Every structure is written in structure tokens, then in C-alpha cells.
């Protein structure tokens, strides 16, 4: 059970042992009372605890809006790192922690949570409503075994951001779809960089998945077969993806911190004097508004680059779904709260604060979003979400992702033999023959 | 000149001479210690036995239906896996290098703390400060120090060959290992110095005076008198630090998260048991880690040929 911060109070200097004893007694009484009352807020209302990924206040704001006279939604922040977020939630839920009512989950781990019985089933009527309101990609990423298991909340995607002054200098026509080879060459020839996410973490697999999907392939097929899923990264598409990474890692366009670059480092590289291109999430649009206004004015955007010329790109799909814990003591209230939190209006309200885009077309139409982004950028986001390639929905995603990270990192080690090596390794990891 | 040490026999009381009183005192001592000992055994034995039991299963928290008894299968997979041996090699390398460097620097620090005449308190405190800092905090400090984006190493040491403003310290294995080891050495050298200082202060000044009168040079006094008489203290210092270094985790977790093949045995165990929820495999790894640490302790004690009872001054 979650013990409120109240029990931490009373850290005052103590005079003598009598005071100390009295204070200890009071603290013990307070802690007990806090434990008894923790499920109830002031005035007898239920307190629902929502574990959120860190953001700039969007989730906390709509938690307040969606609180009712029946329950109050409070937020607790989870780690930034997607895998650490998963670990913390899963460990607590496996211990049947009733202190978690609602949680923000990254799409690739949805299946793992659902398969482990950690998520309360969503009523069928609610599932129908959610499917209807959400983008198809968002609903697919939230589905396991034919059931919608989390409430689609955000649906983030990546686009290609570029510096307008640089492409003008390089003479690149950004009104046409561009390929990775083109932007790497343009950056390389003109002293610019191509910023991507290539640290050994989930974001690197997001990039690899987009590259492989963009070449018409996939990492894994038949994911519902669990450990017997078909590993398909060893294909022409896998080799095309490896080629892009190899080219960038060995070109002058690679930022020096390529092998440790996450979203933030990529943002810094793009904002530097030699920044030219970057693939990154939607929230980047407002990243430089106050810190580097000159860069903010220089940002252009277009569809994610193609892996193979002529074959439409499949941008990454990210986002957040809200899950209701099966160990919550207030499942009905939590489900009601989740339905409110993912209503298109709330999706838009949080997007207006954080830049994390809604998971529904209706959310995109909200005036708050229209005010926040230029119309053509909103259209680009929507097109990108519709074209996006979600990562494989499987309870074994963390194994697959970890195995890819092990074999494809650092980017300078990637070659044409990487896809086959990683396919063998993924298979061995899934079947328990190799350590990950 | 030969090494001068206090004969062992002089430090041991003859067991036969123990009086009834000392036997009774010993018994009382054992009785007083017993509750704490029993509690410790209960608290530590349960998780250890549980780990031993779990290590015989294929068991993953998030796929509970897939639990199956595999006997020693997990151990088989681990011991034939290149990753395990690679990580073990990393760990041994970190242990050997950091303990060796710390022993030398720590000894120098101990000498300074022992001999210094002025500002002794300030100097001792200054030397011990790094050890008082939480490892995670010091690891973050060193991570920033070596960072290509906001660290000062590239700027300050840019004049050295092989270092430039674009040197990515976490971009390849050896650079990353170097950064991790520097952080580890900075953090734990004071501990080594403290243990060596204890040994240093036990050396009789008379013995050093006698050596001086006999015409021994400073180097001879160091190698023939001081170090041989500190063998027990050095053994304790090396044992503690080696076991500590073998379990290195925090620095790697903060600085590289195991990327660039910088993973240690503890980190591998953590990833299996905590990140991947592979309780069976993770338990098997922790059992192996425990056995390795035991073996290491045994080897160090044998290597220094020191009686632990003597080291405790019994």
C-alpha cells in the first residue's frame, strides 16, 4: 500500500529522549492512520494513484480535471527510461501492490503486462468506444490476444526535422520524399550532422524498426506464438537498414556522440552550429523556443526519410496507453477515471502542455492543438501516425529489443552480417539458449 | 638485510594455558552473540536457499505459466555462454587494475596521513572525503566529467595524444572501461588508505629506529620492515577491496549501463533477475557470483599466507 508523504514529516531537531519518545509515538500513530486512510482522500473520497512517465505537467493537469466528487486522481512519477519504467511497474505489480491504480505504459510493453495478468480487463463496451475514437495504429498497439488492454492516450511519431538554412545551402528539395542516403550525403558534403537516437536503449530499436519496416520488412512475425515467433530481421530489408546505419556511423555526418545519443543529445546536436537533420518525436517543435529562438525559426519538417528510394517510409510509433492495475482496490473507479483521461478533449489538453500528440483524430481537431502547431505540421503528424510501423506486440518484446541492442550496438559495428547475427541471437535468447 | 617481522609465536597465547575463567568468558560471549547470529542466519539463509531453489527452474515473472524445472540447465547455459565469460573477464580486469592502483595510491595516502605533522586532521579528512560520497553521486560526477557534451576532460586534456574535443569516452570499450575504473579508484582509494593506515600505525617505532641505527636506507626500511610487518593489514585491505571491486555495479549502471561491453558479473545478474524478470537464470547467476566471491576470498587468504586470527590481533 502506498504510504503518503505525510509519514515522512516531523524531521525537527530533538531536545531530549522524552520528546523523542513522544514524537516517535506520534509518528507511529500518524503512520498507522495514514495507512488506514491512504485509500481515502479528504471528505471520504477515494484517492486513485496514477503512475506517470515524466512530462512537463500535462498528465498532472488532466488528473485534476478528471477528479470527481467520488475520487481524486493523484500522480506519481516513474523513471524517464522506458525500460526502467517497465521494471518498476512490473516489479511492484508482481508483488500485488494495491497502491497503483492507474499507470502510463509504453506500447511495446503492453503485451507483457497483459500476458502477466497485471492489467484489469477493459469492459467490452468501453473497448468498442476506444477503438472507434483512436487511430488504428494506436488501437493495434494497445491490443493483445484480440482484446484492447490499455486505454490509448498518446500516439507519438517521428518526422524528419531539418535546418532550412542548411538544406538551402545543400540544394536539397525537401518537398519531395528524401532517403536516408540523400540526407547523409547532403550533411556529409556540407559539414552538417544527422542526429538520430543510437544509444544502447529502446530508442535505438525504434530507429532500427522504422528502417526495417521502411524497407518493407519486419523484425518479428507471428508474435502470438510467443517464444516460437518467427524472427524475420535477417532479410533484404534488414540489410537495407544495416546499410543506412553503417553509412551514417562511418560518415562525417555522424555526430561525435552518436553511440550514446538519446532524444536529448540528438536535440542538442541538431541545435548546434553544424546541426542539419534530425529524426525525433513531435515535442521537438517547441524545444528551442526559449533557449535558441534562432534555431526555432530555422526548423523545417517533412516526412520520415525513406530507407529505400521510392518505397514509402514507415515512421516510428510511440506513445502511451493507460492501464488499470488488476491489483487496484478501486478498479471500477479507475476505469471510469481512465475513460475520462483518454477522452479526446483531455488528450488535446495534455498535448497542449507537453507536445505529445493525441491518440485520436478528434484530439487532433481540438482548438488547443490547432493553436500549438502549424496546420501543415499537424497534417504531417497525422499522416505519419497513419503510416507508422508499431513495434511488434509480444510479451517477449524486451528480450527481442535487448537482443537487437546487443547485436546492433555500437552503430559503427553494424555491417551487412549484423541482421543474420541478430536473428540467430534473438532466436537463441527467446529459446533460452543464450544469455541476454 | 632480511625482512624483519615479529615472530608469529609471540602473538599467540598458548591454548593450554587458558584458565577456567577465560573458558567461562568465552562461553558467555558465545551466548551473547548467539541471538544476533541466529537472526542473521535466518535473514540471510532464507534468500540464499530460495535463490538456490529458483536457480533450478525456468521461471519468468511475466510468463508465469511457462515455469518448468530444468535442473542444472540454467548453469549449463550460463557456463557455456560467451557473454558470461566476457563479463567475468571485464570484472576480473576491473578488479585487478583498480585494486593494484588503489594499493599504491592508498599506501601513499596512508603514509601521508601517518607521517604528516601539520594540519593532520584537515589532511586526513580531505583524503577520506571521496569515500564519504555516495557511489551513485560520484558516478554521476564522473559521468559528467567524461561526457563529450558537458565534461571537462576533453577540454583540459586535449593537448594529450589521443584526446580531442570529439573524444567520446563512452563510445568504445577501452575508453569506457578507463572512465569506469577512474571513477572506481577515486571513490574507494580512501578506504584502502584507511585500512593501510591502521596497519601502519601498528608498526613499532623501535623497530624502525633499530633499522635506522643499523644503517638501513628509507627504501630498505619500507620494503624490509614496514611492508612485511603490514602483511596482515595489506591482506585485509586487498581482500575487502577485491571482493568489493568484484561486485562493481553502481559505476557501470550510471556511466554506461553496460554498453560497449562494459558489463560486470553483478550487472549481468541484475539484468537477468530484475530487468528481464528471469528469476531462474538470475538466481543461477547470483549463486555463481556468490561462489566466485567465496573462491576469491579463499585464494587471497591463501596467497598472503596470513592467519586471520593474527590479523585480528588474537
GROMACS .gro file of C-alpha atoms in nm, chain A residues 188-418:
model
  231
  188UNK     CA    1   2.841   1.493  -4.507
  189UNK     CA    2   2.923   1.706  -4.811
  190UNK     CA    3   2.823   2.033  -4.646
  191UNK     CA    4   2.966   1.997  -4.296
  192UNK     CA    5   2.638   1.912  -4.125
  193UNK     CA    6   2.522   1.631  -3.898
  194UNK     CA    7   2.234   1.382  -3.899
  195UNK     CA    8   2.109   1.337  -3.543
  196UNK     CA    9   1.941   1.009  -3.451
  197UNK     CA   10   1.887   0.800  -3.137
  198UNK     CA   11   2.159   0.535  -3.128
  199UNK     CA   12   2.247   0.482  -2.765
  200UNK     CA   13   2.211   0.125  -2.639
  201UNK     CA   14   1.847   0.168  -2.536
  202UNK     CA   15   1.491   0.126  -2.658
  203UNK     CA   16   1.509   0.436  -2.878
  204UNK     CA   17   1.775   0.271  -3.095
  205UNK     CA   18   1.543  -0.021  -3.164
  206UNK     CA   19   1.271   0.231  -3.252
  207UNK     CA   20   1.503   0.360  -3.525
  208UNK     CA   21   1.601   0.012  -3.644
  209UNK     CA   22   1.237  -0.096  -3.654
  210UNK     CA   23   1.148   0.210  -3.863
  211UNK     CA   24   1.436   0.145  -4.103
  212UNK     CA   25   1.350  -0.225  -4.147
  213UNK     CA   26   0.977  -0.151  -4.185
  214UNK     CA   27   1.058   0.127  -4.431
  215UNK     CA   28   1.233  -0.129  -4.650
  216UNK     CA   29   0.922  -0.347  -4.642
  217UNK     CA   30   1.036  -0.589  -4.374
  218UNK     CA   31   0.970  -0.658  -4.008
  219UNK     CA   32   1.169  -0.762  -3.704
  220UNK     CA   33   0.944  -1.048  -3.599
  221UNK     CA   34   0.636  -1.215  -3.741
  222UNK     CA   35   0.371  -1.435  -3.583
  223UNK     CA   36   0.433  -1.270  -3.246
  224UNK     CA   37   0.141  -1.451  -3.081
  225UNK     CA   38   0.348  -1.771  -3.098
  226UNK     CA   39   0.548  -1.628  -2.806
  227UNK     CA   40   0.899  -1.774  -2.790
  228UNK     CA   41   0.831  -1.955  -3.120
  229UNK     CA   42   0.767  -1.631  -3.307
  230UNK     CA   43   0.932  -1.609  -3.647
  231UNK     CA   44   1.238  -1.384  -3.644
  232UNK     CA   45   1.247  -1.202  -3.979
  233UNK     CA   46   1.513  -0.937  -3.929
  234UNK     CA   47   1.750  -1.146  -4.141
  235UNK     CA   48   1.614  -1.026  -4.475
  236UNK     CA   49   1.686  -0.784  -4.755
  237UNK     CA   50   1.501  -0.520  -4.551
  238UNK     CA   51   1.728  -0.592  -4.253
  239UNK     CA   52   2.032  -0.550  -4.476
  240UNK     CA   53   1.897  -0.223  -4.617
  241UNK     CA   54   1.850  -0.096  -4.262
  242UNK     CA   55   2.202  -0.206  -4.165
  243UNK     CA   56   2.336  -0.025  -4.470
  244UNK     CA   57   2.182   0.305  -4.357
  245UNK     CA   58   2.327   0.271  -4.006
  246UNK     CA   59   2.667   0.167  -4.138
  247UNK     CA   60   2.671   0.459  -4.383
  248UNK     CA   61   2.580   0.715  -4.120
  249UNK     CA   62   2.811   0.577  -3.850
  250UNK     CA   63   3.111   0.592  -4.084
  251UNK     CA   64   3.029   0.925  -4.245
  252UNK     CA   65   3.126   1.275  -4.147
  253UNK     CA   66   2.758   1.340  -4.084
  254UNK     CA   67   2.764   1.128  -3.766
  255UNK     CA   68   2.763   1.344  -3.452
  256UNK     CA   69   3.059   1.255  -3.225
  257UNK     CA   70   2.819   1.132  -2.956
  258UNK     CA   71   2.624   0.908  -3.195
  259UNK     CA   72   2.670   0.590  -2.993
  260UNK     CA   73   2.534   0.750  -2.675
  261UNK     CA   74   2.270   0.974  -2.832
  262UNK     CA   75   1.918   0.963  -2.696
  263UNK     CA   76   1.642   1.214  -2.777
  264UNK     CA   77   1.805   1.493  -2.572
  265UNK     CA   78   2.154   1.451  -2.719
  266UNK     CA   79   2.005   1.437  -3.069
  267UNK     CA   80   1.822   1.761  -2.991
  268UNK     CA   81   2.149   1.924  -2.879
  269UNK     CA   82   2.334   1.805  -3.191
  270UNK     CA   83   2.057   1.948  -3.408
  271UNK     CA   84   2.068   2.279  -3.224
  272UNK     CA   85   2.447   2.307  -3.266
  273UNK     CA   86   2.602   2.527  -3.536
  274UNK     CA   87   2.656   2.227  -3.767
  275UNK     CA   88   2.313   2.073  -3.699
  276UNK     CA   89   2.140   1.980  -4.024
  277UNK     CA   90   1.893   1.690  -3.995
  278UNK     CA   91   1.733   1.503  -3.710
  279UNK     CA   92   1.467   1.238  -3.664
  280UNK     CA   93   1.284   1.293  -3.338
  281UNK     CA   94   0.942   1.298  -3.174
  282UNK     CA   95   0.671   1.560  -3.213
  283UNK     CA   96   0.753   1.757  -2.898
  284UNK     CA   97   1.077   1.882  -3.053
  285UNK     CA   98   0.884   2.156  -3.234
  286UNK     CA   99   0.878   2.376  -2.924
  287UNK     CA  100   1.217   2.257  -2.791
  288UNK     CA  101   1.415   2.563  -2.896
  289UNK     CA  102   1.152   2.835  -2.848
  290UNK     CA  103   1.306   2.992  -2.541
  291UNK     CA  104   1.661   2.856  -2.540
  292UNK     CA  105   1.758   2.902  -2.906
  293UNK     CA  106   1.499   3.121  -3.083
  294UNK     CA  107   1.720   3.143  -3.394
  295UNK     CA  108   1.716   2.767  -3.431
  296UNK     CA  109   1.340   2.759  -3.367
  297UNK     CA  110   1.287   2.992  -3.663
  298UNK     CA  111   1.515   2.779  -3.883
  299UNK     CA  112   1.335   2.445  -3.829
  300UNK     CA  113   1.171   2.275  -4.123
  301UNK     CA  114   0.992   1.940  -4.124
  302UNK     CA  115   0.895   1.669  -4.362
  303UNK     CA  116   0.803   1.301  -4.372
  304UNK     CA  117   1.046   1.050  -4.214
  305UNK     CA  118   1.323   0.954  -4.462
  306UNK     CA  119   1.283   0.651  -4.687
  307UNK     CA  120   1.510   0.353  -4.631
  308UNK     CA  121   1.480   0.253  -4.997
  309UNK     CA  122   1.412   0.513  -5.263
  310UNK     CA  123   1.055   0.501  -5.389
  311UNK     CA  124   0.927   0.289  -5.101
  312UNK     CA  125   0.717   0.500  -4.859
  313UNK     CA  126   0.873   0.549  -4.518
  314UNK     CA  127   0.726   0.384  -4.208
  315UNK     CA  128   0.794   0.632  -3.926
  316UNK     CA  129   0.829   0.510  -3.567
  317UNK     CA  130   0.526   0.480  -3.350
  318UNK     CA  131   0.546   0.566  -2.985
  319UNK     CA  132   0.309   0.688  -2.724
  320UNK     CA  133   0.147   0.592  -2.401
  321UNK     CA  134  -0.151   0.380  -2.305
  322UNK     CA  135  -0.317   0.398  -1.966
  323UNK     CA  136  -0.357   0.066  -1.787
  324UNK     CA  137  -0.570  -0.014  -1.484
  325UNK     CA  138  -0.393  -0.240  -1.236
  326UNK     CA  139  -0.561  -0.571  -1.169
  327UNK     CA  140  -0.445  -0.535  -0.808
  328UNK     CA  141  -0.611  -0.197  -0.756
  329UNK     CA  142  -0.876  -0.186  -0.484
  330UNK     CA  143  -1.080   0.058  -0.693
  331UNK     CA  144  -1.091  -0.097  -1.038
  332UNK     CA  145  -1.433   0.042  -1.133
  333UNK     CA  146  -1.337   0.395  -1.029
  334UNK     CA  147  -1.001   0.363  -1.202
  335UNK     CA  148  -1.168   0.251  -1.525
  336UNK     CA  149  -1.403   0.545  -1.509
  337UNK     CA  150  -1.108   0.775  -1.448
  338UNK     CA  151  -0.908   0.623  -1.736
  339UNK     CA  152  -1.200   0.676  -1.972
  340UNK     CA  153  -1.205   1.044  -1.876
  341UNK     CA  154  -0.825   1.081  -1.905
  342UNK     CA  155  -0.820   0.947  -2.261
  343UNK     CA  156  -1.120   1.145  -2.383
  344UNK     CA  157  -1.007   1.339  -2.694
  345UNK     CA  158  -1.051   1.667  -2.509
  346UNK     CA  159  -0.813   1.559  -2.233
  347UNK     CA  160  -0.568   1.410  -2.485
  348UNK     CA  161  -0.558   1.751  -2.651
  349UNK     CA  162  -0.533   1.937  -2.319
  350UNK     CA  163  -0.223   1.742  -2.217
  351UNK     CA  164  -0.078   1.770  -2.569
  352UNK     CA  165  -0.110   2.148  -2.547
  353UNK     CA  166   0.117   2.137  -2.241
  354UNK     CA  167   0.362   1.864  -2.340
  355UNK     CA  168   0.360   1.842  -2.719
  356UNK     CA  169   0.283   1.468  -2.700
  357UNK     CA  170   0.018   1.420  -2.966
  358UNK     CA  171  -0.329   1.267  -2.905
  359UNK     CA  172  -0.413   0.908  -2.998
  360UNK     CA  173  -0.736   1.009  -3.170
  361UNK     CA  174  -0.830   1.210  -3.479
  362UNK     CA  175  -1.077   1.406  -3.265
  363UNK     CA  176  -0.791   1.508  -3.036
  364UNK     CA  177  -0.605   1.649  -3.335
  365UNK     CA  178  -0.906   1.865  -3.424
  366UNK     CA  179  -0.910   2.029  -3.083
  367UNK     CA  180  -0.851   2.408  -3.096
  368UNK     CA  181  -0.572   2.372  -2.836
  369UNK     CA  182  -0.372   2.161  -3.081
  370UNK     CA  183  -0.454   2.379  -3.378
  371UNK     CA  184  -0.313   2.675  -3.188
  372UNK     CA  185   0.003   2.490  -3.087
  373UNK     CA  186   0.125   2.362  -3.424
  374UNK     CA  187   0.106   2.493  -3.783
  375UNK     CA  188  -0.169   2.325  -3.985
  376UNK     CA  189   0.076   2.154  -4.222
  377UNK     CA  190   0.273   2.012  -3.929
  378UNK     CA  191  -0.046   1.871  -3.772
  379UNK     CA  192  -0.125   1.713  -4.107
  380UNK     CA  193   0.229   1.569  -4.121
  381UNK     CA  194   0.193   1.423  -3.771
  382UNK     CA  195  -0.138   1.266  -3.863
  383UNK     CA  196  -0.002   1.123  -4.188
  384UNK     CA  197   0.300   0.990  -4.002
  385UNK     CA  198   0.090   0.820  -3.736
  386UNK     CA  199  -0.119   0.658  -4.007
  387UNK     CA  200   0.191   0.539  -4.191
  388UNK     CA  201   0.375   0.438  -3.874
  389UNK     CA  202   0.510   0.090  -3.807
  390UNK     CA  203   0.447  -0.008  -3.444
  391UNK     CA  204   0.695  -0.239  -3.281
  392UNK     CA  205   0.585  -0.600  -3.262
  393UNK     CA  206   0.323  -0.658  -2.995
  394UNK     CA  207   0.455  -0.954  -2.794
  395UNK     CA  208   0.514  -1.033  -2.427
  396UNK     CA  209   0.875  -1.104  -2.523
  397UNK     CA  210   0.942  -0.758  -2.666
  398UNK     CA  211   1.201  -0.673  -2.400
  399UNK     CA  212   1.400  -0.984  -2.500
  400UNK     CA  213   1.376  -0.905  -2.869
  401UNK     CA  214   1.464  -0.542  -2.815
  402UNK     CA  215   1.752  -0.629  -2.582
  403UNK     CA  216   1.890  -0.883  -2.829
  404UNK     CA  217   1.879  -0.626  -3.109
  405UNK     CA  218   2.051  -0.369  -2.890
  406UNK     CA  219   2.326  -0.620  -2.807
  407UNK     CA  220   2.396  -0.707  -3.169
  408UNK     CA  221   2.342  -0.369  -3.338
  409UNK     CA  222   2.527  -0.150  -3.088
  410UNK     CA  223   2.752   0.044  -3.130
  411UNK     CA  224   2.637   0.173  -3.470
  412UNK     CA  225   2.995   0.163  -3.601
  413UNK     CA  226   2.992  -0.217  -3.560
  414UNK     CA  227   2.690  -0.262  -3.788
  415UNK     CA  228   2.760  -0.434  -4.121
  416UNK     CA  229   2.575  -0.647  -4.374
  417UNK     CA  230   2.622  -0.951  -4.148
  418UNK     CA  231   2.452  -0.785  -3.849
   0.00000   0.00000   0.00000
